[in-house]
PDB file of C-alpha atoms in Angstrom:
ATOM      1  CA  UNK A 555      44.761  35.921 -23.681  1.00  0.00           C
ATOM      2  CA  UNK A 556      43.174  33.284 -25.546  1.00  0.00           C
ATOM      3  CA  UNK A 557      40.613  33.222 -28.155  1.00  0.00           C
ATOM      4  CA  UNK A 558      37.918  30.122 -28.387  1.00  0.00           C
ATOM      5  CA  UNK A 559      36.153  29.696 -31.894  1.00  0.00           C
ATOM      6  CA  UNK A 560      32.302  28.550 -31.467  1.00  0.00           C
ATOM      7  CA  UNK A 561      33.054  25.358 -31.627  1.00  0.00           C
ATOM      8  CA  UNK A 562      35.013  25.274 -28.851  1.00  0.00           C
ATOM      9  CA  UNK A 563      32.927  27.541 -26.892  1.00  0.00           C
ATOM     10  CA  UNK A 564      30.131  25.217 -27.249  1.00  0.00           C
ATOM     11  CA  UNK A 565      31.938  22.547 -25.954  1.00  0.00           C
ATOM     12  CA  UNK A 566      32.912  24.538 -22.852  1.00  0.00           C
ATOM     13  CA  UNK A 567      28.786  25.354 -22.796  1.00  0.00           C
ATOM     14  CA  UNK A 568      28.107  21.498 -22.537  1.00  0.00           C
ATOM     15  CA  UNK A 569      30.924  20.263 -20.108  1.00  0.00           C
ATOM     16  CA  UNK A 570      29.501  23.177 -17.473  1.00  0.00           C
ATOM     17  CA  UNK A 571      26.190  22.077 -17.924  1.00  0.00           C
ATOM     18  CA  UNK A 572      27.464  18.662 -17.625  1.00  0.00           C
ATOM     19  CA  UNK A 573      29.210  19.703 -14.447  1.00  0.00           C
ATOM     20  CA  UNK A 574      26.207  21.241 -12.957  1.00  0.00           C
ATOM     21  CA  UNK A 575      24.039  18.248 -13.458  1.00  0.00           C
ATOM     22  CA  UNK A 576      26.867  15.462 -12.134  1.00  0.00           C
ATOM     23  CA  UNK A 577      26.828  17.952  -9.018  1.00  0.00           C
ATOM     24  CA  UNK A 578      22.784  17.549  -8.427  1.00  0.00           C
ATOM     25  CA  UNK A 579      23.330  13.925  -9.157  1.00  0.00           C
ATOM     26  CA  UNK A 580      25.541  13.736  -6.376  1.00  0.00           C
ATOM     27  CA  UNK A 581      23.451  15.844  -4.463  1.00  0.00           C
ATOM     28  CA  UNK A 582      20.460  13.817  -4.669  1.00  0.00           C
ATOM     29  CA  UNK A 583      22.046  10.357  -4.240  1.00  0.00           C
ATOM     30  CA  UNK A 584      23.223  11.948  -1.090  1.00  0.00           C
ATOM     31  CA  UNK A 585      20.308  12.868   0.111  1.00  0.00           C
ATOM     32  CA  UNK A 586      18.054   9.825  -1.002  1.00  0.00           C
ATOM     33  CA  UNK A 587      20.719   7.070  -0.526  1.00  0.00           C
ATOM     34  CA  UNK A 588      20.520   8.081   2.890  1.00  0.00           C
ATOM     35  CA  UNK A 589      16.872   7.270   3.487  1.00  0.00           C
ATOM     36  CA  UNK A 590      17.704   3.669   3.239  1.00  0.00           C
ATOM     37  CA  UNK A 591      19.517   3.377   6.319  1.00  0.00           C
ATOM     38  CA  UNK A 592      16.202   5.344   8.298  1.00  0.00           C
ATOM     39  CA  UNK A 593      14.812   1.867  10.072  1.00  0.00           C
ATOM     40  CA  UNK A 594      11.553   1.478   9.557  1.00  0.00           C
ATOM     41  CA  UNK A 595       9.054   1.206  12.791  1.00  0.00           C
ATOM     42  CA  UNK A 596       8.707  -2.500  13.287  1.00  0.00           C
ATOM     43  CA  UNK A 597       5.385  -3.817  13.158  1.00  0.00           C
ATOM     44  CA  UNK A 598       3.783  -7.261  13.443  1.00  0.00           C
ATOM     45  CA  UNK A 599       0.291  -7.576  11.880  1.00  0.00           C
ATOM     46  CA  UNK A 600      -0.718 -11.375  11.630  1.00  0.00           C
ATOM     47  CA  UNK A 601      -3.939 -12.777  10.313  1.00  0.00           C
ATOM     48  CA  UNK A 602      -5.307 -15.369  12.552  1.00  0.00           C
ATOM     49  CA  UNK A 603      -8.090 -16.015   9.601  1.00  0.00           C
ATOM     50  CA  UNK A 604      -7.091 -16.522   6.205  1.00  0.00           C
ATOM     51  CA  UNK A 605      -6.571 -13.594   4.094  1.00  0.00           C
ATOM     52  CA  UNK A 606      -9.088 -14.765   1.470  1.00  0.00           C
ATOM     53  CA  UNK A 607     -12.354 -15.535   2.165  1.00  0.00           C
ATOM     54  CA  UNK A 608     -14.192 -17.543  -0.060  1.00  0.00           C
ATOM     55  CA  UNK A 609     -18.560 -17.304   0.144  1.00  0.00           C
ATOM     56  CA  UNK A 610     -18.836 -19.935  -2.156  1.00  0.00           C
ATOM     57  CA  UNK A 611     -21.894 -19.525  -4.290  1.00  0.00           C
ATOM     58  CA  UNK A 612     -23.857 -16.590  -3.893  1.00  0.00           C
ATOM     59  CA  UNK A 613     -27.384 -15.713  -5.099  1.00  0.00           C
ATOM     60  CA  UNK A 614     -27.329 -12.585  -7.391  1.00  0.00           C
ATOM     61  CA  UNK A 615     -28.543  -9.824  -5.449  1.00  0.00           C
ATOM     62  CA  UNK A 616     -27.837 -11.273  -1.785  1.00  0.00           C
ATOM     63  CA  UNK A 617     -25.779  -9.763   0.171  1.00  0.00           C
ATOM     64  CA  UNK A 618     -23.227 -11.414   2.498  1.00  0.00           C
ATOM     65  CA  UNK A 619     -21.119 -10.657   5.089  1.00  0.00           C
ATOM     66  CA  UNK A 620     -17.684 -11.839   6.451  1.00  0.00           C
ATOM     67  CA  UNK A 621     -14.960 -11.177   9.050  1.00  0.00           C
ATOM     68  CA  UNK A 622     -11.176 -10.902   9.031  1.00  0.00           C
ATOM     69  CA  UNK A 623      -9.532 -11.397  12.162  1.00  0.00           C
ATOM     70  CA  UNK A 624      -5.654 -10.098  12.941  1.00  0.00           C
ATOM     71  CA  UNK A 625      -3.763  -9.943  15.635  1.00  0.00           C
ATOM     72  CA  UNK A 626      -0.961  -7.013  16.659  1.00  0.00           C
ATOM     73  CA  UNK A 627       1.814  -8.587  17.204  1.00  0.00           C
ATOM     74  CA  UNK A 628       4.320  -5.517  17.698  1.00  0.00           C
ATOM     75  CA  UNK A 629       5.287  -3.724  20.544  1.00  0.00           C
ATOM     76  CA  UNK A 630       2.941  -0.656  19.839  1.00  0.00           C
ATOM     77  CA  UNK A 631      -0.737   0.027  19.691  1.00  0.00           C
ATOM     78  CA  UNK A 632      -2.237   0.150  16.064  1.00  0.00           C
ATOM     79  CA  UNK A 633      -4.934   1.902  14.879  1.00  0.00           C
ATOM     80  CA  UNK A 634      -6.653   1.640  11.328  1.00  0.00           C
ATOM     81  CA  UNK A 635      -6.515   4.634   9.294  1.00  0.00           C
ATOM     82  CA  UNK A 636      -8.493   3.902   6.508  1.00  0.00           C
ATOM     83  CA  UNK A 637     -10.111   0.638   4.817  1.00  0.00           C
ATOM     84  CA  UNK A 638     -10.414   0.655   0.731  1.00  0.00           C
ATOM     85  CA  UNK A 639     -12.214  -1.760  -1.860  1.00  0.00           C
ATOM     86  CA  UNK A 640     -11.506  -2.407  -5.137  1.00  0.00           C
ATOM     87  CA  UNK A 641     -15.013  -1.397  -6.113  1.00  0.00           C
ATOM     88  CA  UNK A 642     -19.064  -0.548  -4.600  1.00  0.00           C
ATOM     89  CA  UNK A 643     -19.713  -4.246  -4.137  1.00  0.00           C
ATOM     90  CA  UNK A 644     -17.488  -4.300  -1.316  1.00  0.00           C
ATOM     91  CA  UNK A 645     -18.095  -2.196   2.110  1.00  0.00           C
ATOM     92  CA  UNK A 646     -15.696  -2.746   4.642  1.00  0.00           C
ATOM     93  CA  UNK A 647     -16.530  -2.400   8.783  1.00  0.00           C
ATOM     94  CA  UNK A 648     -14.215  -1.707  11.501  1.00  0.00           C
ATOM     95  CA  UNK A 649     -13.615   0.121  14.436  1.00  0.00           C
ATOM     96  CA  UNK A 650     -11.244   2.873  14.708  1.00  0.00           C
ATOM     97  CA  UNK A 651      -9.715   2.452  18.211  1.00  0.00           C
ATOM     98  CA  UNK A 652      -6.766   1.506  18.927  1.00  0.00           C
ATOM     99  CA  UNK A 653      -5.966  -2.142  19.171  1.00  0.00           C
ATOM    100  CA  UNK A 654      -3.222  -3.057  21.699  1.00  0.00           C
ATOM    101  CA  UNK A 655      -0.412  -5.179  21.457  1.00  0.00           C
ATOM    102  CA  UNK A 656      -0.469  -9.062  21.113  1.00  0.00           C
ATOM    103  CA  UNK A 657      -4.782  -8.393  21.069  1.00  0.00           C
ATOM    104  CA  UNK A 658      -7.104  -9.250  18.172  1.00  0.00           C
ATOM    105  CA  UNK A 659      -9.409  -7.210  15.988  1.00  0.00           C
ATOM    106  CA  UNK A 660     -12.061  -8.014  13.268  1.00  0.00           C
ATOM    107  CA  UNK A 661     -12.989  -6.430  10.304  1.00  0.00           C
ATOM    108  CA  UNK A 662     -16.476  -6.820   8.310  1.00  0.00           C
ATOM    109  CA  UNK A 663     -16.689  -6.826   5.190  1.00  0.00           C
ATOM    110  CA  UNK A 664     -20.106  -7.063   2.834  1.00  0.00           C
ATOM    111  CA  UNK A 665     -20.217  -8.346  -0.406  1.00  0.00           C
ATOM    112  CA  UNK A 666     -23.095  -6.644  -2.465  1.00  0.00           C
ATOM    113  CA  UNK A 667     -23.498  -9.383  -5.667  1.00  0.00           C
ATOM    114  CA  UNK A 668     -24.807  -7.968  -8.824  1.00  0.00           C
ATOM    115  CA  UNK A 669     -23.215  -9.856 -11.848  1.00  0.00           C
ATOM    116  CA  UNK A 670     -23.203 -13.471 -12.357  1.00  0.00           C
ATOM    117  CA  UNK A 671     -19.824 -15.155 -12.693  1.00  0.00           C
ATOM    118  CA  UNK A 672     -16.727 -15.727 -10.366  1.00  0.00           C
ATOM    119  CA  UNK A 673     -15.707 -12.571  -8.480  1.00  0.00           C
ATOM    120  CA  UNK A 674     -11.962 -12.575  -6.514  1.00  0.00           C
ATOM    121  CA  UNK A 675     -11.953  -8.492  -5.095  1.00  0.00           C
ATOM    122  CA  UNK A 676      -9.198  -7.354  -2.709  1.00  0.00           C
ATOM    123  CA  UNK A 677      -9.441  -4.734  -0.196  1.00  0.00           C
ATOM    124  CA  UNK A 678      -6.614  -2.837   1.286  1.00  0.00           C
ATOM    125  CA  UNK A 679      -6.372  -2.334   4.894  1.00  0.00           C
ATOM    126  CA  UNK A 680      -4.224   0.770   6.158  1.00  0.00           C
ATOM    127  CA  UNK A 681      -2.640   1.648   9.505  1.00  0.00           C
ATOM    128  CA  UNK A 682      -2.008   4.775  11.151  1.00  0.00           C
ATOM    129  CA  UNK A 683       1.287   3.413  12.099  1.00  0.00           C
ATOM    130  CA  UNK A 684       2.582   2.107   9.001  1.00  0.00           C
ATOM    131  CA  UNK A 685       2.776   3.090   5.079  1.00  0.00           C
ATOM    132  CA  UNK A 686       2.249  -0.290   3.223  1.00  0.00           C
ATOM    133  CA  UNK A 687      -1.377  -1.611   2.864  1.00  0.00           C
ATOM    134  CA  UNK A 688      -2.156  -4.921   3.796  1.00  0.00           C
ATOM    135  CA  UNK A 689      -4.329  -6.920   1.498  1.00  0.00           C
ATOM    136  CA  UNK A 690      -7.139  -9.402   2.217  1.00  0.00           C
ATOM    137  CA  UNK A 691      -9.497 -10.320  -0.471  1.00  0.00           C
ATOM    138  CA  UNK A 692     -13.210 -11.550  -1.349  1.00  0.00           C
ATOM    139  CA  UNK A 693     -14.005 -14.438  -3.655  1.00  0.00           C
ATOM    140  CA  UNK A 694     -16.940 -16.538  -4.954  1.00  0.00           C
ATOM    141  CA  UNK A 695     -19.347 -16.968  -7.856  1.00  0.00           C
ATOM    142  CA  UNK A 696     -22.385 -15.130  -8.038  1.00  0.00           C
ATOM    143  CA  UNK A 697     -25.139 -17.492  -9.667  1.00  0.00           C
TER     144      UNK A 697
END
């Protein structure tokens, strides 16, 4: 039988802890690593307006309105989820039925001015269907 001083005990301490966390390492690039090879759902959102609309110059205090228009180009129905603004001076308007393939849809949005100066806001637009937001934006000068 062998006897270890604390010095080499220690060591022994550290390479099994070292062990342990190689092992979840390994574990977890398992695991992960093979969520990259899960295919996505293919989808096909195309803007048949611009994705910046520009009002110009506005009249503080006005409010104005404009429309987005997309099409759903993939093989699926969409729906959207949920619309969000970068701030209050922005409310969005859509409907939240579901828009069939290769048809349009429109969204309103209403720009509330308040402060003079140049303004560029973007809004995110968010499907049922799919994680990643799609962005249109907002910009002008407020006089």
């Amino acid at each position: 039988m062998r006897c270890f001083d604390k010095k080499e005990a220690k060591g022994m301490k550290m390479s099994i802890k070292n062990r342990s966390l190689w092992r979840v390492l390994a574990l977890c690039s398992l695991l992960f690593g093979g969520l990259a090879f899960v295919v996505p759902a293919e989808y096909c959102i195309k803007w048949e307006s611009l994705d910046t609309f520009n009002f110009g110059e506005v009249e503080s205090g006005k409010t104005e309105l404009c429309t987005f228009t997309f099409r759903n180009c993939s093989n699926d129905s969409v729906t959207i989820a949920n619309i969000r603004p970068a701030c209050g001076c922005t409310t969005p308007d859509w409907r939240e039925t579901p828009i069939p393939p290769d048809s349009t849809a429109n969204i309103g949005i209403e720009f509330s001015s308040r402060k003079p100066g140049y303004f560029y806001k973007m809004v995110k637009v968010y499907f049922k269907e799919f994680p990643q937001a799609e962005r249109i934006y907002v910009e002008g000068t407020v006089k």
